[in-house]
PDB file of C-alpha atoms in Angstrom:
ATOM      1  CA  UNK A 110      -1.608 -14.486  37.964  1.00  0.00           C
ATOM      2  CA  UNK A 111      -4.232 -13.201  40.317  1.00  0.00           C
ATOM      3  CA  UNK A 112      -4.372 -14.717  43.753  1.00  0.00           C
ATOM      4  CA  UNK A 113      -6.301 -14.225  46.984  1.00  0.00           C
ATOM      5  CA  UNK A 114      -4.744 -15.258  50.293  1.00  0.00           C
ATOM      6  CA  UNK A 115      -6.590 -15.685  53.572  1.00  0.00           C
ATOM      7  CA  UNK A 116      -4.052 -16.719  56.200  1.00  0.00           C
ATOM      8  CA  UNK A 117      -6.437 -17.393  59.086  1.00  0.00           C
ATOM      9  CA  UNK A 118      -8.073 -20.830  58.732  1.00  0.00           C
ATOM     10  CA  UNK A 119     -10.077 -20.269  61.914  1.00  0.00           C
ATOM     11  CA  UNK A 120     -10.875 -17.389  64.248  1.00  0.00           C
ATOM     12  CA  UNK A 121     -12.701 -17.078  67.570  1.00  0.00           C
ATOM     13  CA  UNK A 122     -14.354 -13.924  68.857  1.00  0.00           C
ATOM     14  CA  UNK A 123     -16.433 -13.129  71.913  1.00  0.00           C
ATOM     15  CA  UNK A 124     -19.987 -12.028  71.296  1.00  0.00           C
ATOM     16  CA  UNK A 125     -20.331  -8.219  70.993  1.00  0.00           C
ATOM     17  CA  UNK A 126     -16.629  -7.739  70.253  1.00  0.00           C
ATOM     18  CA  UNK A 127     -15.144  -6.674  66.911  1.00  0.00           C
ATOM     19  CA  UNK A 128     -13.120  -9.017  64.717  1.00  0.00           C
ATOM     20  CA  UNK A 129     -10.889  -8.533  61.677  1.00  0.00           C
ATOM     21  CA  UNK A 130     -10.567 -11.169  58.974  1.00  0.00           C
ATOM     22  CA  UNK A 131      -7.452 -10.815  56.835  1.00  0.00           C
ATOM     23  CA  UNK A 132      -7.282 -10.869  53.048  1.00  0.00           C
ATOM     24  CA  UNK A 133      -4.372 -10.067  50.769  1.00  0.00           C
ATOM     25  CA  UNK A 134      -4.480 -10.139  47.010  1.00  0.00           C
ATOM     26  CA  UNK A 135      -2.061 -10.229  44.151  1.00  0.00           C
ATOM     27  CA  UNK A 136      -2.661  -8.563  40.815  1.00  0.00           C
ATOM     28  CA  UNK A 137      -0.594  -6.453  38.485  1.00  0.00           C
ATOM     29  CA  UNK A 138      -3.612  -4.603  37.168  1.00  0.00           C
ATOM     30  CA  UNK A 139      -5.033  -1.284  38.296  1.00  0.00           C
ATOM     31  CA  UNK A 140      -8.739  -1.918  37.853  1.00  0.00           C
ATOM     32  CA  UNK A 141     -10.241  -4.580  40.085  1.00  0.00           C
ATOM     33  CA  UNK A 142     -12.924  -5.196  42.654  1.00  0.00           C
ATOM     34  CA  UNK A 143     -12.823  -6.953  46.008  1.00  0.00           C
ATOM     35  CA  UNK A 144     -15.743  -8.833  47.551  1.00  0.00           C
ATOM     36  CA  UNK A 145     -16.514 -10.547  50.827  1.00  0.00           C
ATOM     37  CA  UNK A 146     -18.998 -13.405  51.119  1.00  0.00           C
ATOM     38  CA  UNK A 147     -20.379 -15.269  54.122  1.00  0.00           C
ATOM     39  CA  UNK A 148     -21.142 -18.991  53.930  1.00  0.00           C
ATOM     40  CA  UNK A 149     -23.202 -20.413  56.831  1.00  0.00           C
ATOM     41  CA  UNK A 150     -23.271 -24.143  57.457  1.00  0.00           C
ATOM     42  CA  UNK A 151     -26.262 -24.406  55.097  1.00  0.00           C
ATOM     43  CA  UNK A 152     -23.882 -23.733  52.216  1.00  0.00           C
ATOM     44  CA  UNK A 153     -25.419 -20.664  50.598  1.00  0.00           C
ATOM     45  CA  UNK A 154     -23.100 -17.785  49.710  1.00  0.00           C
ATOM     46  CA  UNK A 155     -24.217 -14.400  51.020  1.00  0.00           C
ATOM     47  CA  UNK A 156     -22.702 -11.221  49.575  1.00  0.00           C
ATOM     48  CA  UNK A 157     -21.535  -8.825  52.321  1.00  0.00           C
ATOM     49  CA  UNK A 158     -19.521  -5.943  50.929  1.00  0.00           C
ATOM     50  CA  UNK A 159     -17.672  -4.632  47.868  1.00  0.00           C
ATOM     51  CA  UNK A 160     -14.658  -2.340  47.347  1.00  0.00           C
ATOM     52  CA  UNK A 161     -13.497  -1.039  43.990  1.00  0.00           C
ATOM     53  CA  UNK A 162      -9.825  -0.381  43.433  1.00  0.00           C
ATOM     54  CA  UNK A 163     -10.499   3.275  42.629  1.00  0.00           C
ATOM     55  CA  UNK A 164     -12.796   3.872  45.579  1.00  0.00           C
ATOM     56  CA  UNK A 165     -11.133   6.380  47.852  1.00  0.00           C
ATOM     57  CA  UNK A 166     -13.167   5.580  50.926  1.00  0.00           C
ATOM     58  CA  UNK A 167     -13.421   2.254  52.697  1.00  0.00           C
ATOM     59  CA  UNK A 168     -16.700   0.479  52.044  1.00  0.00           C
ATOM     60  CA  UNK A 169     -19.173  -0.005  54.881  1.00  0.00           C
ATOM     61  CA  UNK A 170     -22.409  -1.982  55.099  1.00  0.00           C
ATOM     62  CA  UNK A 171     -24.049  -1.987  58.487  1.00  0.00           C
ATOM     63  CA  UNK A 172     -21.768  -3.893  60.901  1.00  0.00           C
ATOM     64  CA  UNK A 173     -19.362  -4.761  58.083  1.00  0.00           C
ATOM     65  CA  UNK A 174     -16.538  -2.548  56.934  1.00  0.00           C
ATOM     66  CA  UNK A 175     -13.654  -3.162  54.599  1.00  0.00           C
ATOM     67  CA  UNK A 176     -10.201  -1.937  55.596  1.00  0.00           C
ATOM     68  CA  UNK A 177      -8.720  -1.343  52.143  1.00  0.00           C
ATOM     69  CA  UNK A 178      -4.979  -0.689  51.997  1.00  0.00           C
ATOM     70  CA  UNK A 179      -4.127  -0.544  48.313  1.00  0.00           C
ATOM     71  CA  UNK A 180      -0.372  -0.173  48.658  1.00  0.00           C
ATOM     72  CA  UNK A 181      -0.222  -3.250  50.869  1.00  0.00           C
ATOM     73  CA  UNK A 182      -2.755  -5.074  48.671  1.00  0.00           C
ATOM     74  CA  UNK A 183      -4.925  -5.943  51.601  1.00  0.00           C
ATOM     75  CA  UNK A 184      -8.707  -5.874  51.995  1.00  0.00           C
ATOM     76  CA  UNK A 185      -9.528  -6.941  55.520  1.00  0.00           C
ATOM     77  CA  UNK A 186     -13.112  -7.406  56.673  1.00  0.00           C
ATOM     78  CA  UNK A 187     -14.051  -5.881  60.005  1.00  0.00           C
ATOM     79  CA  UNK A 188     -17.185  -7.119  61.758  1.00  0.00           C
ATOM     80  CA  UNK A 189     -18.255  -4.915  64.655  1.00  0.00           C
ATOM     81  CA  UNK A 190     -20.360  -6.083  67.600  1.00  0.00           C
ATOM     82  CA  UNK A 191     -20.197  -9.778  66.694  1.00  0.00           C
ATOM     83  CA  UNK A 192     -23.361 -11.835  66.981  1.00  0.00           C
ATOM     84  CA  UNK A 193     -23.820 -15.587  67.341  1.00  0.00           C
ATOM     85  CA  UNK A 194     -25.318 -15.643  63.846  1.00  0.00           C
ATOM     86  CA  UNK A 195     -22.017 -14.389  62.447  1.00  0.00           C
ATOM     87  CA  UNK A 196     -20.489 -17.847  62.957  1.00  0.00           C
ATOM     88  CA  UNK A 197     -19.731 -19.015  59.405  1.00  0.00           C
ATOM     89  CA  UNK A 198     -17.054 -19.302  56.734  1.00  0.00           C
ATOM     90  CA  UNK A 199     -15.980 -16.005  55.219  1.00  0.00           C
ATOM     91  CA  UNK A 200     -14.491 -15.729  51.750  1.00  0.00           C
ATOM     92  CA  UNK A 201     -12.586 -12.891  50.145  1.00  0.00           C
ATOM     93  CA  UNK A 202     -12.809 -12.705  46.342  1.00  0.00           C
ATOM     94  CA  UNK A 203     -11.476 -10.544  43.516  1.00  0.00           C
ATOM     95  CA  UNK A 204     -12.605  -9.592  40.038  1.00  0.00           C
ATOM     96  CA  UNK A 205     -10.079  -8.159  37.621  1.00  0.00           C
ATOM     97  CA  UNK A 206     -11.873  -5.607  35.444  1.00  0.00           C
ATOM     98  CA  UNK A 207      -8.919  -5.121  33.161  1.00  0.00           C
ATOM     99  CA  UNK A 208      -9.278  -8.626  31.753  1.00  0.00           C
ATOM    100  CA  UNK A 209     -11.440  -8.505  28.688  1.00  0.00           C
ATOM    101  CA  UNK A 210     -14.121 -11.097  28.038  1.00  0.00           C
ATOM    102  CA  UNK A 211     -13.711 -12.733  31.413  1.00  0.00           C
ATOM    103  CA  UNK A 212     -17.407 -12.714  32.124  1.00  0.00           C
ATOM    104  CA  UNK A 213     -17.043 -11.066  35.487  1.00  0.00           C
ATOM    105  CA  UNK A 214     -15.723 -14.196  37.161  1.00  0.00           C
ATOM    106  CA  UNK A 215     -14.458 -14.052  40.744  1.00  0.00           C
ATOM    107  CA  UNK A 216     -11.356 -15.652  42.196  1.00  0.00           C
ATOM    108  CA  UNK A 217     -11.813 -16.824  45.796  1.00  0.00           C
ATOM    109  CA  UNK A 218      -9.510 -17.255  48.755  1.00  0.00           C
ATOM    110  CA  UNK A 219      -9.475 -20.371  50.938  1.00  0.00           C
ATOM    111  CA  UNK A 220     -11.755 -18.873  53.538  1.00  0.00           C
ATOM    112  CA  UNK A 221     -11.705 -18.181  57.290  1.00  0.00           C
ATOM    113  CA  UNK A 222     -14.011 -20.002  59.674  1.00  0.00           C
ATOM    114  CA  UNK A 223     -15.302 -17.586  62.295  1.00  0.00           C
ATOM    115  CA  UNK A 224     -16.755 -18.865  65.559  1.00  0.00           C
ATOM    116  CA  UNK A 225     -18.559 -16.418  67.847  1.00  0.00           C
ATOM    117  CA  UNK A 226     -18.576 -17.410  71.525  1.00  0.00           C
ATOM    118  CA  UNK A 227     -21.471 -16.422  73.829  1.00  0.00           C
TER     119      UNK A 227
ATOM    120  CA  UNK B 208     -38.893 -13.471  44.227  1.00  0.00           C
ATOM    121  CA  UNK B 209     -35.889 -13.320  41.954  1.00  0.00           C
ATOM    122  CA  UNK B 210     -33.093 -15.768  42.530  1.00  0.00           C
ATOM    123  CA  UNK B 211     -31.185 -18.848  41.495  1.00  0.00           C
ATOM    124  CA  UNK B 212     -32.556 -22.362  41.847  1.00  0.00           C
ATOM    125  CA  UNK B 213     -30.287 -25.372  41.898  1.00  0.00           C
ATOM    126  CA  UNK B 214     -31.482 -28.957  41.849  1.00  0.00           C
ATOM    127  CA  UNK B 215     -31.152 -31.510  43.171  1.00  0.00           C
ATOM    128  CA  UNK B 216     -29.830 -30.444  46.568  1.00  0.00           C
ATOM    129  CA  UNK B 217     -28.314 -33.874  47.201  1.00  0.00           C
ATOM    130  CA  UNK B 218     -27.269 -36.377  44.558  1.00  0.00           C
ATOM    131  CA  UNK B 219     -25.644 -39.781  44.721  1.00  0.00           C
ATOM    132  CA  UNK B 220     -23.859 -41.292  41.766  1.00  0.00           C
ATOM    133  CA  UNK B 221     -22.265 -44.594  41.034  1.00  0.00           C
ATOM    134  CA  UNK B 222     -18.831 -44.580  39.491  1.00  0.00           C
ATOM    135  CA  UNK B 223     -18.965 -44.423  35.700  1.00  0.00           C
ATOM    136  CA  UNK B 224     -22.273 -42.541  35.554  1.00  0.00           C
ATOM    137  CA  UNK B 225     -22.866 -39.082  34.173  1.00  0.00           C
ATOM    138  CA  UNK B 226     -25.042 -36.752  36.222  1.00  0.00           C
ATOM    139  CA  UNK B 227     -26.526 -33.356  35.386  1.00  0.00           C
ATOM    140  CA  UNK B 228     -27.000 -30.547  37.902  1.00  0.00           C
ATOM    141  CA  UNK B 229     -29.662 -27.997  37.108  1.00  0.00           C
ATOM    142  CA  UNK B 230     -29.302 -24.225  37.525  1.00  0.00           C
ATOM    143  CA  UNK B 231     -32.076 -21.761  36.696  1.00  0.00           C
ATOM    144  CA  UNK B 232     -32.125 -17.988  37.305  1.00  0.00           C
ATOM    145  CA  UNK B 233     -34.862 -15.385  36.938  1.00  0.00           C
ATOM    146  CA  UNK B 234     -32.657 -12.357  37.577  1.00  0.00           C
ATOM    147  CA  UNK B 235     -32.261 -11.606  33.857  1.00  0.00           C
ATOM    148  CA  UNK B 236     -28.478 -11.848  34.249  1.00  0.00           C
ATOM    149  CA  UNK B 237     -26.330 -12.434  31.196  1.00  0.00           C
ATOM    150  CA  UNK B 238     -23.437 -14.148  33.005  1.00  0.00           C
ATOM    151  CA  UNK B 239     -23.625 -17.493  34.770  1.00  0.00           C
ATOM    152  CA  UNK B 240     -20.995 -19.576  36.536  1.00  0.00           C
ATOM    153  CA  UNK B 241     -20.343 -22.991  38.050  1.00  0.00           C
ATOM    154  CA  UNK B 242     -17.980 -23.352  41.004  1.00  0.00           C
ATOM    155  CA  UNK B 243     -16.792 -26.421  42.875  1.00  0.00           C
ATOM    156  CA  UNK B 244     -16.091 -26.393  46.609  1.00  0.00           C
ATOM    157  CA  UNK B 245     -14.230 -29.153  48.444  1.00  0.00           C
ATOM    158  CA  UNK B 246     -14.381 -29.455  52.263  1.00  0.00           C
ATOM    159  CA  UNK B 247     -12.558 -26.617  53.994  1.00  0.00           C
ATOM    160  CA  UNK B 248     -11.584 -25.088  50.661  1.00  0.00           C
ATOM    161  CA  UNK B 249     -12.421 -22.055  48.608  1.00  0.00           C
ATOM    162  CA  UNK B 250     -14.421 -22.016  45.398  1.00  0.00           C
ATOM    163  CA  UNK B 251     -12.837 -23.037  42.111  1.00  0.00           C
ATOM    164  CA  UNK B 252     -14.332 -22.044  38.762  1.00  0.00           C
ATOM    165  CA  UNK B 253     -15.438 -24.869  36.465  1.00  0.00           C
ATOM    166  CA  UNK B 254     -17.178 -23.065  33.585  1.00  0.00           C
ATOM    167  CA  UNK B 255     -18.722 -19.696  32.920  1.00  0.00           C
ATOM    168  CA  UNK B 256     -20.966 -18.197  30.287  1.00  0.00           C
ATOM    169  CA  UNK B 257     -21.350 -14.555  29.353  1.00  0.00           C
ATOM    170  CA  UNK B 258     -24.142 -14.988  26.843  1.00  0.00           C
ATOM    171  CA  UNK B 259     -26.497 -17.577  25.406  1.00  0.00           C
ATOM    172  CA  UNK B 260     -24.853 -20.259  23.253  1.00  0.00           C
ATOM    173  CA  UNK B 261     -21.376 -19.318  24.479  1.00  0.00           C
ATOM    174  CA  UNK B 262     -19.313 -20.564  27.418  1.00  0.00           C
ATOM    175  CA  UNK B 263     -15.681 -20.761  28.494  1.00  0.00           C
ATOM    176  CA  UNK B 264     -13.640 -23.170  30.573  1.00  0.00           C
ATOM    177  CA  UNK B 265     -12.604 -22.142  34.028  1.00  0.00           C
ATOM    178  CA  UNK B 266      -9.680 -23.450  36.053  1.00  0.00           C
ATOM    179  CA  UNK B 267     -10.932 -27.037  36.531  1.00  0.00           C
ATOM    180  CA  UNK B 268     -13.101 -27.835  33.475  1.00  0.00           C
ATOM    181  CA  UNK B 269     -11.763 -31.334  32.819  1.00  0.00           C
ATOM    182  CA  UNK B 270     -14.462 -33.969  33.289  1.00  0.00           C
ATOM    183  CA  UNK B 271     -17.307 -31.449  33.160  1.00  0.00           C
ATOM    184  CA  UNK B 272     -19.546 -30.115  30.393  1.00  0.00           C
ATOM    185  CA  UNK B 273     -22.134 -27.327  30.194  1.00  0.00           C
ATOM    186  CA  UNK B 274     -24.675 -25.840  27.815  1.00  0.00           C
ATOM    187  CA  UNK B 275     -26.351 -22.426  27.618  1.00  0.00           C
ATOM    188  CA  UNK B 276     -29.314 -22.760  25.295  1.00  0.00           C
ATOM    189  CA  UNK B 277     -31.446 -20.309  27.270  1.00  0.00           C
ATOM    190  CA  UNK B 278     -30.530 -17.195  29.210  1.00  0.00           C
ATOM    191  CA  UNK B 279     -32.188 -18.584  32.332  1.00  0.00           C
ATOM    192  CA  UNK B 280     -30.534 -22.001  32.351  1.00  0.00           C
ATOM    193  CA  UNK B 281     -26.956 -23.247  32.726  1.00  0.00           C
ATOM    194  CA  UNK B 282     -26.873 -26.998  33.471  1.00  0.00           C
ATOM    195  CA  UNK B 283     -23.645 -28.737  34.474  1.00  0.00           C
ATOM    196  CA  UNK B 284     -22.923 -32.366  33.557  1.00  0.00           C
ATOM    197  CA  UNK B 285     -20.389 -34.232  35.660  1.00  0.00           C
ATOM    198  CA  UNK B 286     -19.057 -36.940  33.372  1.00  0.00           C
ATOM    199  CA  UNK B 287     -17.437 -40.257  34.172  1.00  0.00           C
ATOM    200  CA  UNK B 288     -14.152 -38.671  33.136  1.00  0.00           C
ATOM    201  CA  UNK B 289     -14.149 -36.563  36.319  1.00  0.00           C
ATOM    202  CA  UNK B 290     -11.936 -38.619  38.614  1.00  0.00           C
ATOM    203  CA  UNK B 291     -12.971 -37.113  41.925  1.00  0.00           C
ATOM    204  CA  UNK B 292     -16.470 -35.666  41.543  1.00  0.00           C
ATOM    205  CA  UNK B 293     -17.577 -35.770  45.192  1.00  0.00           C
ATOM    206  CA  UNK B 294     -17.953 -32.088  46.104  1.00  0.00           C
ATOM    207  CA  UNK B 295     -20.341 -29.199  46.705  1.00  0.00           C
ATOM    208  CA  UNK B 296     -21.340 -27.442  43.477  1.00  0.00           C
ATOM    209  CA  UNK B 297     -22.463 -23.826  43.422  1.00  0.00           C
ATOM    210  CA  UNK B 298     -24.113 -22.025  40.516  1.00  0.00           C
ATOM    211  CA  UNK B 299     -24.084 -18.235  40.319  1.00  0.00           C
ATOM    212  CA  UNK B 300     -25.124 -15.411  38.048  1.00  0.00           C
ATOM    213  CA  UNK B 301     -24.285 -11.743  37.688  1.00  0.00           C
ATOM    214  CA  UNK B 302     -24.612  -8.729  35.453  1.00  0.00           C
ATOM    215  CA  UNK B 303     -20.901  -9.133  34.744  1.00  0.00           C
ATOM    216  CA  UNK B 304     -19.839  -6.118  36.772  1.00  0.00           C
ATOM    217  CA  UNK B 305     -21.696  -6.552  40.056  1.00  0.00           C
ATOM    218  CA  UNK B 306     -21.616  -9.171  42.727  1.00  0.00           C
ATOM    219  CA  UNK B 307     -22.355 -12.830  42.075  1.00  0.00           C
ATOM    220  CA  UNK B 308     -25.685 -14.179  43.240  1.00  0.00           C
ATOM    221  CA  UNK B 309     -25.487 -17.831  44.284  1.00  0.00           C
ATOM    222  CA  UNK B 310     -27.880 -20.733  44.427  1.00  0.00           C
ATOM    223  CA  UNK B 311     -28.111 -22.941  47.508  1.00  0.00           C
ATOM    224  CA  UNK B 312     -25.777 -25.535  46.032  1.00  0.00           C
ATOM    225  CA  UNK B 313     -25.874 -29.202  45.073  1.00  0.00           C
ATOM    226  CA  UNK B 314     -23.953 -31.799  47.054  1.00  0.00           C
ATOM    227  CA  UNK B 315     -22.756 -34.682  44.885  1.00  0.00           C
ATOM    228  CA  UNK B 316     -21.500 -37.921  46.428  1.00  0.00           C
ATOM    229  CA  UNK B 317     -19.978 -40.760  44.423  1.00  0.00           C
ATOM    230  CA  UNK B 318     -20.688 -44.174  45.903  1.00  0.00           C
TER     231      UNK B 318
END
């Protein structure tokens, strides 16, 4: 069965510093995608970044980058130059493309609460 | 602007009552989803639909029902059979291969 594990319930980082949020996943399939979402206290889910299992380069989107280590089955999110507005819950999620007729559903981890200190 | 609209944002229910949460999208997406989120937890899939008039159970479908009569709409009914319905409910849509786009959520409290 597919599973996403986020082992850090909470993290603190100083403003302007970089922070890494850990995510490991478990799947026996070769074709899958990994996503990171941000959830502020308002509750909305904001898509941050995506990495496909066949992508050779790590994904980057502005201050966000994904440290993808396929052999270790990890997909850590790196936020550079943290800002106060980065304080939120962060969720790692996976879609298994090899599953037919699954409607593109995502499986989510438990989340990491990031607090940015001024 | 394209997006997903959930209503109501807050809902209170007495035990034994059914309630329906609305979800409408104008992104022209085929796939739609309902997730439940409990405090400090991740999202768990309740139901999903890949196409009009078709839907499948997710991991925690018991006590919930859905319909997909129109492409734009995917309402969720929380029935009296759901033993612990107090939670935050998130609706989402996607093309099926891209990211999920989420609504702002509906917070249901059972009194």
